[in-house]
Amino acid sequence: MYVAVKGGEAAIRNAHRLLAHQRRGDPLVPELSAAQIDGQLALAVDRVMTEGSLYDRGLAALAIKQARGDLVEAIFLVRAFRATLPRFGATEPLDTSAMTIRRRISATFKDLPGGQILGPTFDYTHRLIDGALEGFEPPAPASAEPCQDPVPRVTDLLGEQGLIEPSPADDGFEPGDLTREPLAFPIGRDLRLQALARGDEGFLLALGYSTQRGFARSHPFAGEIRLGEVEVELDVEELGFAVTLGTITVTECQMVNQFKGSAAAPPQFTRGYGLAFGHCERKAMAMALVDRALRARELGEDIAAPAQDEEFVIMHADNVEATGFVEHLKLPHYVDFQSELDLVRRLRAAWSADAIKEAAQ
Amino acid sequence: MSADATYNYAYLDEHTKRAIRRAILKAIAIPGYQVPFASREMPMPRGWGTGGVQVTAAIIGPDDVLKVIDQGADDTTNAVAIRGFFTRVAGVATTTRTVDATIIQTRHRVPETPLKAHQILVYQVPIPEPLRFLEPRETETRKLHALADYGTMHVKLYEDIAHFGEIATTYAYPVTVDGRYVMDPSPIPKFDNLKLNDCPALQVFGAGREKRIYAVPPHTRVISLDFDDHPFAPQRFTEPCALCGSTGVFLDEVILDDRGGRMFVCSDTDFCNGRQADGHRGCLAGNPIQDEEKRDA
């Protein structure tokens, strides 16, 4: 017997009341504030801002609280809010060479102008659960002052000698925005980078990993990973010059990949690029790996692996879209299923009749 | 120094260490063959040397003296962190001097100082499978090894010669071990490949993420793949080390400014420091005799 679930309004209301109750948890434990989440779960906030494509720490923190720590749900909340905002302009390109550096590492050169700055990082911590962490006041940092001097980018140092392809020249075209225009494949690198920046960290991580393991050979060097603050400027036409709107924290990653050259270009290093809001190193690195893999067609490489398939990657990178469609399976499918049930019953009856007939022969 | 009592000696439990030792013994018995092992989660990221760390943890004893290098250097962050880990969980003495070490865990270099019979060189291996970039599927590469079918590897090297006039593999250069298995010597520069052959020390390779252990027993033949008319050629550096004046060693390029200034120094910091302590000076290290004359004048 297949019985349709009925409930309607009252059931939904009760479910949401239960959810709110469970979200609050034990009332004897003090309630979390958005400020606490912003300050102490900062990397979760950074991820929600990056994949939510909206730089607003407070809003991202509140979304995490409301989503009970489910980051994809929080990203969804931020994206839905973002859709209500008018867009009044596009800022000037960020100048990451003018970044106030908090962390900057290069895996290609042991030492270089500006130096290696380890900054705040989990790297080289031994992953041992620290029972003493609660109630622990860490000692003041040895040096928390960010580096104020502009630090040249490693790729620019390589570029001076022509060893790496130059950054693409400004072609004068306004970069596309996939939140305003529908995507039509093949897409340009501007839209691809936007899609990857919004793309799910786990998905991009897995794809980037697959390229390292041989599915589209890519064994890059982390030319540079830098974390710090950059100014965001908007060119105001009425004024005739750009004004600073404020500063944001970003993580930038430039991967340096081998390239054996083609008829059009000599052998040189090529780049993969990653940029994310806040401190999102894993995301920026994965993004740079996938960006480079997706340049296969442009660079005349064979397209043989999932990470090189632009449509496959871009169409499946968005976790809000993926979640919606996967989870839509929870919606009622009574009618469709009833039709299938009927068909399977008829096919089974025909199969049984055949089997009886064969046995009789 | 005593080990942290919170953890078992050398972190891993005794059963795990025994299982890893059995894999190492099998690897030694079949030189160059990749022995699968049930790699454990270590308290450091997969791919940062957990294979080497597990091998070291399985073989290290209280009397061992451990040296850890990364890219030839003792002072790089990863080397410092791993050395600190074994100081804490095994309480062993550590050293930066190659000659004093009984176990040397390395990432991407073979020390310049020749190794001796009582020493074990433990490599951290990111990708143990030499055929991985010709065939991404493990099921296929296992078959190719079983059949000793290394034709694709030779074709790859031949294609390099056809395109560039030379073999364009500069590190992780494939070798044949004891005339049977083709092995990835880990991403050491091909400069170091010659040091693998007929080495008096045991060499054990641990790949944690890919769950493989393999080995080159002492005094084993290790031949870099090549062709009669294109013999294997290691890199040569035209200038000596700017600090210790060594020639015939592997050098790192250090960028000095953003106007193209650069210098070349030994990647093996222990070797370079030792040479400087013995009075050898490169062009940028200052000359002790001249310095003395200046001081006197």
XYZ file of C-alpha atoms in Angstrom:
658
model
C 0.000 0.000 0.000
C 1.555 3.392 -0.946
C 0.147 6.165 1.204
C 0.713 9.834 0.401
C 2.082 11.858 3.320
C -0.296 14.665 4.287
C 0.419 17.452 6.725
C 0.523 20.863 5.174
C 0.810 24.069 7.102
C 0.678 22.801 10.658
C 3.347 20.181 9.997
C 5.679 22.726 8.407
C 5.134 25.188 11.266
C 5.905 22.507 13.841
C 8.982 21.321 11.982
C 10.410 24.830 11.904
C 9.670 25.332 15.590
C 11.548 22.122 16.331
C 14.430 23.281 14.151
C 14.654 26.635 15.974
C 14.623 24.796 19.288
C 17.397 22.441 18.235
C 19.399 25.288 16.727
C 19.471 27.001 20.111
C 20.745 23.821 21.763
C 20.981 23.536 25.554
C 19.495 26.765 27.017
C 21.861 26.468 29.988
C 24.781 27.089 27.611
C 25.135 30.784 26.684
C 23.920 31.661 23.214
C 26.488 32.204 20.455
C 26.701 35.689 19.045
C 27.475 36.523 15.427
C 30.486 38.448 16.733
C 31.815 35.274 18.361
C 31.409 33.365 15.127
C 33.079 36.182 13.188
C 36.009 36.275 15.601
C 36.473 32.630 16.522
C 35.134 30.729 13.507
C 36.689 33.219 11.116
C 37.652 30.690 8.459
C 34.056 29.477 8.206
C 32.998 33.100 7.742
C 35.629 33.518 5.024
C 34.381 30.469 3.154
C 30.751 31.600 3.342
C 31.675 35.048 2.035
C 33.744 33.600 -0.804
C 31.211 31.065 -2.040
C 28.339 33.396 -1.229
C 30.077 36.076 -3.364
C 29.356 38.779 -0.823
C 31.925 40.446 1.387
C 30.052 40.998 4.636
C 31.517 39.369 7.731
C 28.591 40.125 10.006
C 26.024 38.766 7.607
C 28.064 35.626 6.909
C 28.482 35.035 10.669
C 24.748 35.407 11.233
C 24.064 33.021 8.345
C 26.360 30.409 9.920
C 24.506 30.749 13.218
C 21.127 30.462 11.532
C 22.317 27.466 9.494
C 23.514 25.650 12.622
C 27.029 25.576 11.178
C 25.991 24.008 7.865
C 28.209 26.115 5.611
C 26.482 25.276 2.337
C 23.172 26.318 3.909
C 24.831 29.530 5.147
C 26.212 30.207 1.650
C 22.679 29.719 0.360
C 21.340 32.292 2.844
C 23.976 34.821 1.821
C 23.379 34.220 -1.905
C 19.645 34.676 -1.474
C 20.226 37.944 0.374
C 22.724 39.060 -2.278
C 20.094 38.604 -4.969
C 18.051 41.393 -3.363
C 20.874 43.949 -3.599
C 21.066 46.484 -6.406
C 24.388 46.630 -8.223
C 25.488 50.205 -8.638
C 28.846 49.659 -10.295
C 32.010 47.612 -10.697
C 35.185 48.404 -8.792
C 38.623 48.849 -10.293
C 40.665 45.632 -10.525
C 42.260 44.833 -7.156
C 45.977 45.587 -7.082
C 47.283 42.664 -5.077
C 50.898 43.825 -5.505
C 49.961 46.713 -3.186
C 48.604 44.279 -0.578
C 49.380 44.793 3.091
C 50.882 41.346 3.543
C 50.050 39.109 6.512
C 51.179 35.844 4.950
C 53.202 35.242 1.848
C 54.933 32.059 0.867
C 56.561 30.855 -2.307
C 57.441 27.253 -2.984
C 59.557 28.151 -6.009
C 62.314 30.226 -4.431
C 63.889 29.715 -1.047
C 64.397 33.410 -0.548
C 63.249 36.361 -2.557
C 62.542 40.086 -2.248
C 59.978 40.640 0.483
C 60.899 37.309 2.084
C 58.765 34.392 3.162
C 56.171 35.409 5.754
C 54.573 32.443 7.475
C 51.744 34.447 9.056
C 48.770 32.739 10.702
C 48.727 29.157 9.463
C 47.911 25.597 10.467
C 50.977 24.516 8.479
C 53.532 22.725 10.626
C 51.173 22.387 13.567
C 50.989 18.794 14.711
C 47.366 17.759 14.441
C 46.941 16.652 18.027
C 43.626 17.433 19.714
C 44.378 19.942 22.409
C 42.349 19.217 25.525
C 43.698 22.367 27.157
C 42.278 24.655 24.471
C 39.092 25.637 26.319
C 39.660 28.562 28.580
C 43.133 29.018 27.151
C 44.402 32.564 26.657
C 47.111 32.440 23.972
C 50.219 34.541 24.560
C 50.605 37.683 22.477
C 51.972 36.990 18.991
C 55.674 37.493 18.362
C 54.902 39.906 15.583
C 51.449 40.696 14.336
C 52.328 43.800 12.386
C 51.563 43.241 8.728
C 54.210 44.135 6.192
C 53.455 47.661 4.964
C 55.926 47.797 2.079
C 54.669 46.685 -1.309
C 56.008 43.207 -2.031
C 56.612 42.239 -5.673
C 54.709 39.199 -6.927
C 56.819 36.129 -7.644
C 55.249 35.756 -11.070
C 56.359 39.325 -11.876
C 59.931 38.397 -10.924
C 59.782 35.415 -13.300
C 58.026 37.541 -15.894
C 60.935 39.978 -16.120
C 62.981 37.217 -17.697
C 60.206 36.037 -19.984
C 60.143 32.661 -18.198
C 56.401 32.830 -17.576
C 53.565 33.927 -19.777
C 52.562 37.519 -19.068
C 49.282 38.346 -17.380
C 46.678 38.703 -20.094
C 46.526 42.303 -21.285
C 43.423 44.353 -20.492
C 41.303 43.838 -23.568
C 38.969 46.674 -22.591
C 35.974 44.382 -22.284
C 33.880 44.652 -19.130
C 34.224 41.307 -17.297
C 31.088 39.207 -17.442
C 28.884 38.470 -14.439
C 27.196 35.101 -14.357
C 24.788 36.327 -11.694
C 23.343 38.791 -14.232
C 23.771 37.028 -17.573
C 23.083 33.417 -18.521
C 26.140 31.267 -19.242
C 26.771 30.122 -22.809
C 29.595 27.640 -23.366
C 32.390 28.010 -24.206
C 32.880 30.789 -21.675
C 35.781 33.211 -21.262
C 38.310 33.084 -18.451
C 36.594 36.011 -16.688
C 33.375 34.058 -16.204
C 35.269 30.877 -15.475
C 37.211 32.502 -12.650
C 33.990 33.956 -11.267
C 32.349 30.533 -11.357
C 35.371 28.917 -9.697
C 35.512 31.601 -6.990
C 31.856 30.832 -6.188
C 32.400 27.099 -6.656
C 32.335 24.541 -3.871
C 35.671 24.231 -2.111
C 35.384 20.464 -1.728
C 34.502 19.895 -5.362
C 37.341 22.075 -6.644
C 39.710 20.490 -4.157
C 38.870 17.022 -5.480
C 39.243 18.121 -9.094
C 42.517 19.897 -8.401
C 43.750 16.790 -6.585
C 42.790 14.620 -9.566
C 45.036 16.718 -11.832
C 47.955 16.161 -9.469
C 47.329 12.428 -9.464
C 47.536 12.164 -13.224
C 44.024 12.855 -14.564
C 45.250 15.720 -16.767
C 48.863 15.905 -15.856
C 49.564 19.034 -13.953
C 52.430 19.235 -11.554
C 52.548 22.894 -10.706
C 54.578 24.891 -8.247
C 52.887 27.219 -5.804
C 54.580 30.297 -7.223
C 53.050 32.354 -4.472
C 50.275 32.348 -1.930
C 49.597 35.690 -0.300
C 47.089 36.807 2.298
C 46.435 40.382 3.285
C 44.400 43.514 2.921
C 43.791 45.349 -0.326
C 41.939 48.550 -1.041
C 38.794 48.429 -3.119
C 38.375 51.405 -5.385
C 35.434 52.592 -7.395
C 35.791 54.951 -10.304
C 33.147 57.614 -9.828
C 32.348 59.199 -13.145
C 31.010 62.405 -11.633
C 34.297 62.944 -9.784
C 36.596 61.834 -12.575
C 38.803 59.733 -10.257
C 38.654 56.540 -8.242
C 37.665 56.677 -4.573
C 38.505 54.067 -1.972
C 35.470 52.221 -0.649
C 37.422 50.352 2.010
C 39.766 47.429 2.427
C 39.012 43.742 2.221
C 41.020 40.659 3.105
C 41.827 38.328 0.237
C 43.884 35.208 -0.430
C 45.593 35.008 -3.795
C 47.315 31.997 -5.277
C 49.374 31.851 -8.437
C 50.309 28.378 -9.585
C 53.251 28.058 -11.961
C 52.812 25.191 -14.417
C 55.067 23.663 -16.994
C 54.214 24.301 -20.605
C 56.196 22.774 -23.404
C 55.359 25.430 -25.940
C 53.327 25.419 -29.129
C 53.512 26.861 -32.618
C 52.354 30.196 -31.197
C 54.284 30.317 -27.906
C 57.821 29.309 -26.830
C 58.341 26.876 -23.927
C 57.598 28.826 -20.761
C 55.769 28.539 -17.501
C 52.039 29.144 -17.535
C 49.752 30.225 -14.738
C 46.698 29.124 -12.888
C 44.992 31.751 -10.791
C 42.969 31.680 -7.604
C 41.458 34.469 -5.527
C 39.135 34.205 -2.544
C 37.727 36.488 0.129
C 39.308 36.281 3.562
C 41.745 33.519 4.443
C 40.746 30.712 2.074
C 44.017 29.101 1.123
C 42.761 25.640 0.238
C 40.092 27.184 -1.956
C 42.444 29.599 -3.723
C 44.940 26.800 -4.422
C 42.290 24.387 -5.696
C 40.832 27.158 -7.846
C 44.246 27.882 -9.371
C 44.787 24.190 -10.189
C 41.397 23.877 -11.865
C 41.765 27.210 -13.686
C 45.004 25.957 -15.222
C 43.486 22.582 -16.140
C 40.587 24.376 -17.847
C 43.011 26.333 -20.015
C 43.788 23.105 -21.893
C 41.977 24.137 -25.058
C 43.506 27.613 -25.104
C 47.001 26.098 -24.715
C 46.454 23.334 -27.270
C 46.624 20.462 -24.770
C 44.696 17.199 -25.075
C 41.394 17.248 -23.195
C 41.177 13.856 -21.528
C 40.268 14.352 -17.893
C 37.261 15.676 -15.940
C 39.145 18.726 -14.616
C 39.799 19.890 -18.206
C 36.154 19.692 -19.257
C 34.884 23.249 -18.924
C 31.199 22.482 -19.131
C 31.466 19.582 -16.715
C 33.402 21.573 -14.132
C 31.520 24.859 -14.319
C 28.062 23.300 -14.464
C 28.712 21.226 -11.350
C 30.913 23.466 -9.187
C 28.113 25.458 -7.573
C 27.107 23.887 -4.267
C 23.895 25.890 -3.866
C 22.653 24.659 -7.230
C 23.888 21.125 -6.608
C 22.302 20.968 -3.174
C 18.975 22.200 -4.462
C 18.757 19.645 -7.200
C 20.045 16.714 -5.175
C 17.774 17.595 -2.273
C 14.747 18.136 -4.485
C 14.531 14.360 -4.389
C 12.899 14.914 -0.989
C 9.949 16.611 -2.666
C 6.894 14.489 -3.412
C 7.192 12.485 -6.623
C 3.903 10.617 -6.120
C 2.603 11.116 -9.613
C 5.779 10.224 -11.469
C 6.360 7.263 -9.186
C 2.801 6.015 -9.660
C 3.334 5.939 -13.417
C 6.596 3.981 -12.998
C 4.935 1.590 -10.552
C 2.269 0.832 -13.101
C 4.844 0.224 -15.825
C 7.017 -2.072 -13.685
C 3.916 -4.111 -12.720
C 2.954 -4.568 -16.370
C 6.534 -5.525 -17.370
C 6.696 -8.052 -14.524
C 3.398 -9.596 -15.563
C 4.637 -9.942 -19.149
C 7.944 -11.438 -17.927
C 6.126 -14.011 -15.757
C 3.841 -14.983 -18.615
C 6.891 -15.523 -20.861
C 8.634 -17.592 -18.212
C 5.589 -19.853 -17.778
C 5.290 -20.252 -21.509
C 8.974 -21.204 -21.843
C 8.755 -23.700 -18.976
C 5.787 -25.341 -20.682
C 7.703 -25.831 -23.945
C 65.699 13.540 26.135
C 62.619 11.555 27.050
C 59.586 10.912 24.928
C 56.166 12.426 25.623
C 54.448 9.792 27.773
C 51.003 10.672 26.365
C 51.839 8.763 23.195
C 53.241 5.356 22.454
C 56.934 5.362 21.607
C 57.318 6.972 18.138
C 53.579 7.761 18.050
C 52.300 4.638 16.257
C 51.082 1.623 18.213
C 53.252 -1.504 18.209
C 50.992 -3.488 15.860
C 51.114 -0.743 13.265
C 54.863 -0.407 13.528
C 55.215 -4.161 13.073
C 52.980 -4.095 9.985
C 55.071 -1.292 8.503
C 58.307 -3.155 9.287
C 56.938 -6.204 7.465
C 56.166 -4.023 4.437
C 59.698 -2.596 4.605
C 61.211 -6.091 4.769
C 59.184 -7.150 1.750
C 60.268 -3.989 -0.069
C 63.911 -4.771 0.668
C 63.428 -8.344 -0.560
C 61.968 -7.150 -3.891
C 64.019 -4.050 -4.756
C 61.983 -1.301 -6.410
C 58.655 -3.100 -5.978
C 55.891 -0.963 -4.460
C 54.507 -2.762 -1.419
C 50.991 -1.623 -0.427
C 50.545 -0.819 3.249
C 47.668 0.451 5.380
C 48.899 3.986 5.791
C 47.708 5.664 8.992
C 46.439 9.187 9.560
C 49.356 11.065 11.039
C 49.050 14.380 12.899
C 50.305 16.241 9.827
C 48.724 16.632 6.410
C 48.694 13.756 3.948
C 51.278 14.570 1.316
C 53.613 16.393 3.689
C 55.803 13.432 4.376
C 53.500 11.106 6.315
C 54.936 8.121 4.404
C 58.460 9.015 5.445
C 57.269 9.759 8.972
C 55.597 6.341 9.242
C 58.707 4.569 7.950
C 60.865 6.525 10.388
C 58.445 5.818 13.253
C 58.555 2.089 12.462
C 62.353 1.815 12.437
C 63.546 4.421 14.926
C 65.006 3.298 18.255
C 66.064 5.258 21.351
C 69.729 5.128 20.290
C 69.138 6.517 16.824
C 70.254 9.973 15.785
C 67.783 11.567 13.404
C 68.399 14.132 10.713
C 65.527 15.598 8.699
C 66.054 17.620 5.558
C 63.688 19.272 3.136
C 65.113 20.240 -0.255
C 68.550 19.591 1.238
C 68.113 22.052 4.093
C 67.841 21.304 7.811
C 66.283 24.660 8.632
C 63.218 24.598 6.378
C 59.878 24.682 8.196
C 58.750 21.162 7.311
C 62.082 19.654 8.359
C 62.009 21.579 11.634
C 58.439 20.434 12.334
C 59.166 16.735 11.668
C 62.354 16.832 13.736
C 60.347 18.395 16.574
C 57.727 15.662 16.241
C 60.229 12.827 16.756
C 61.965 14.652 19.562
C 58.591 14.771 21.286
C 57.212 11.296 20.601
C 60.430 9.226 20.482
C 62.786 11.336 22.565
C 65.617 10.686 20.107
C 68.681 12.817 19.588
C 68.619 14.865 16.418
C 71.404 16.293 14.359
C 71.930 18.383 11.282
C 75.239 16.687 10.484
C 74.939 13.988 7.829
C 77.900 12.019 9.206
C 76.388 11.840 12.728
C 72.914 10.647 11.663
C 71.782 7.020 11.715
C 68.435 7.829 10.084
C 68.058 10.643 7.602
C 64.544 11.491 6.531
C 64.564 13.490 3.353
C 62.322 15.359 1.034
C 63.647 15.754 -2.508
C 67.412 15.514 -1.964
C 70.154 12.962 -1.333
C 72.833 14.524 0.902
C 76.054 15.577 -0.834
C 78.163 13.799 1.803
C 78.417 10.109 0.781
C 76.317 7.830 2.993
C 77.693 4.919 5.016
C 76.602 1.365 5.709
C 75.066 2.044 9.139
C 72.813 4.787 7.813
C 69.238 4.593 6.507
C 67.907 7.181 4.108
C 64.111 7.545 4.356
C 62.468 9.334 1.463
C 59.147 11.166 1.583
C 57.407 10.231 -1.645
C 54.442 12.135 -3.085
C 53.759 9.872 -6.083
C 55.431 6.452 -5.964
C 54.101 5.284 -9.324
C 56.575 6.115 -12.121
C 53.942 5.284 -14.746
C 51.239 7.475 -13.173
C 51.535 10.278 -15.720
C 51.403 7.866 -18.605
C 48.517 5.876 -17.144
C 46.403 7.441 -14.394
C 44.711 4.180 -13.356
C 46.278 2.085 -10.613
C 44.715 -1.121 -11.940
C 46.573 -0.652 -15.234
C 49.946 0.355 -13.807
C 49.998 -2.707 -11.509
C 49.544 -4.871 -14.595
C 52.319 -3.087 -16.496
C 54.743 -3.639 -13.601
C 53.788 -7.310 -13.368
C 54.522 -7.741 -17.076
C 57.652 -5.534 -16.832
C 56.040 -3.620 -19.680
C 57.883 -0.320 -19.599
C 57.576 0.440 -23.303
C 55.400 3.521 -22.719
C 58.078 5.019 -20.476
C 60.704 4.622 -23.185
C 58.305 6.080 -25.746
C 57.780 9.103 -23.469
C 61.518 9.663 -23.135
C 61.942 9.172 -26.888
C 59.210 11.754 -27.596
C 61.090 14.216 -25.415
C 64.198 13.683 -27.530
C 62.180 14.081 -30.738
C 60.647 17.366 -29.479
C 63.500 18.990 -27.595
C 66.619 17.098 -28.598
C 66.984 15.848 -25.020
C 65.064 14.056 -22.293
C 62.979 16.778 -20.620
C 62.605 15.089 -17.230
C 64.599 17.004 -14.628
C 63.436 15.467 -11.363
C 61.705 12.213 -10.378
C 63.720 10.752 -13.231
C 62.791 7.046 -13.586
C 65.323 4.350 -12.712
C 65.526 0.585 -13.121
C 66.320 -1.165 -9.849
C 68.346 -4.385 -9.936
C 67.380 -4.910 -13.570
C 63.689 -5.495 -12.843
C 61.332 -2.784 -11.557
C 61.161 0.746 -12.866
C 60.977 3.020 -9.842
C 60.298 6.665 -9.170
C 63.240 7.849 -7.035
C 60.858 10.473 -5.525
C 61.185 14.051 -6.774
C 64.936 14.261 -6.231
C 66.645 16.194 -9.021
C 68.133 13.817 -11.588
C 71.453 15.237 -10.347
C 71.024 12.928 -7.324
C 70.145 9.780 -9.297
C 73.791 8.662 -9.497
C 73.957 8.589 -5.678
C 71.269 5.872 -5.558
C 73.411 3.349 -7.389
C 75.568 0.980 -5.307
C 74.839 3.077 -2.204
C 76.186 1.521 1.036
C 73.156 2.813 2.985
C 69.668 1.302 2.937
C 67.162 3.522 1.142
C 63.482 3.246 2.053
C 60.747 5.168 0.263
C 57.437 5.894 2.024
C 54.342 7.266 0.277
C 51.667 7.900 2.930
C 48.843 9.288 0.820
C 49.316 6.681 -1.898
C 49.934 3.901 0.674
C 53.093 2.379 -0.792
C 56.528 1.502 0.578
C 59.484 0.526 -1.572
C 63.200 0.193 -1.047
C 66.657 -0.032 -2.514
C 68.845 -2.378 -0.443
C 72.515 -1.433 0.075
C 74.837 -1.882 -2.902
C 72.016 -2.379 -5.406
C 72.247 -1.490 -9.086
C 70.105 1.585 -9.845
C 70.257 2.682 -13.477
C 68.585 5.815 -14.850
C 66.613 5.063 -18.013
C 68.228 6.331 -21.193
C 69.212 5.371 -24.747
C 72.595 4.330 -26.159
C 72.749 7.455 -28.329
C 71.225 9.693 -25.635
C 72.882 8.592 -22.402
C 71.607 9.819 -19.042
C 73.073 13.242 -18.238
C 72.725 14.845 -14.797
C 72.543 18.637 -14.496
C 75.751 20.627 -14.378
C 76.075 24.023 -12.735
C 78.421 26.480 -14.366
C 79.259 28.508 -11.263
C 80.377 27.410 -7.806
C 78.410 27.963 -4.576
C 78.512 31.663 -3.662
C 78.999 30.833 0.026
C 81.376 27.861 0.153
C 82.822 27.760 -3.361
C 81.844 24.100 -3.960
C 81.546 22.786 -7.473
C 79.821 19.585 -8.515
C 77.015 20.002 -5.975
C 73.347 20.882 -6.414
C 72.722 24.625 -6.146
C 69.640 26.697 -5.273
C 68.955 29.954 -7.035
C 68.302 32.818 -4.610
C 66.776 36.041 -5.881
C 68.511 39.045 -4.346
C 66.437 41.975 -5.592
C 63.778 42.823 -8.147
C 66.346 43.949 -10.714
C 67.449 40.496 -11.780
C 70.141 40.031 -9.107
C 70.611 36.388 -8.071
C 73.099 34.053 -6.456
C 73.604 30.282 -6.370
C 74.161 28.474 -3.087
C 74.357 24.827 -2.000
C 70.933 23.309 -1.397
C 72.578 20.980 1.168
C 72.950 23.369 4.113
C 74.941 20.935 6.265
C 77.444 20.334 3.484
C 77.755 24.090 2.818
C 78.163 24.966 6.525
C 80.778 22.229 6.898
C 82.741 23.551 3.947
C 82.610 27.099 5.327
C 83.723 25.878 8.767
C 86.717 24.308 7.025
C 87.616 27.731 5.657
C 86.234 27.474 2.125
C 84.735 30.717 0.873
C 82.561 31.516 -2.137
C 82.462 34.838 -3.957
C 79.746 36.352 -1.718
C 80.847 34.944 1.638
C 83.797 37.266 2.247
C 87.397 36.076 2.295
C 88.705 35.343 5.809
C 92.270 36.242 4.855
C 91.227 39.532 3.247
C 88.879 40.236 6.169
C 91.792 39.755 8.565
C 94.016 42.054 6.519
C 91.290 44.709 6.536
C 90.932 44.425 10.290
C 94.702 44.730 10.780
C 94.943 47.766 8.476
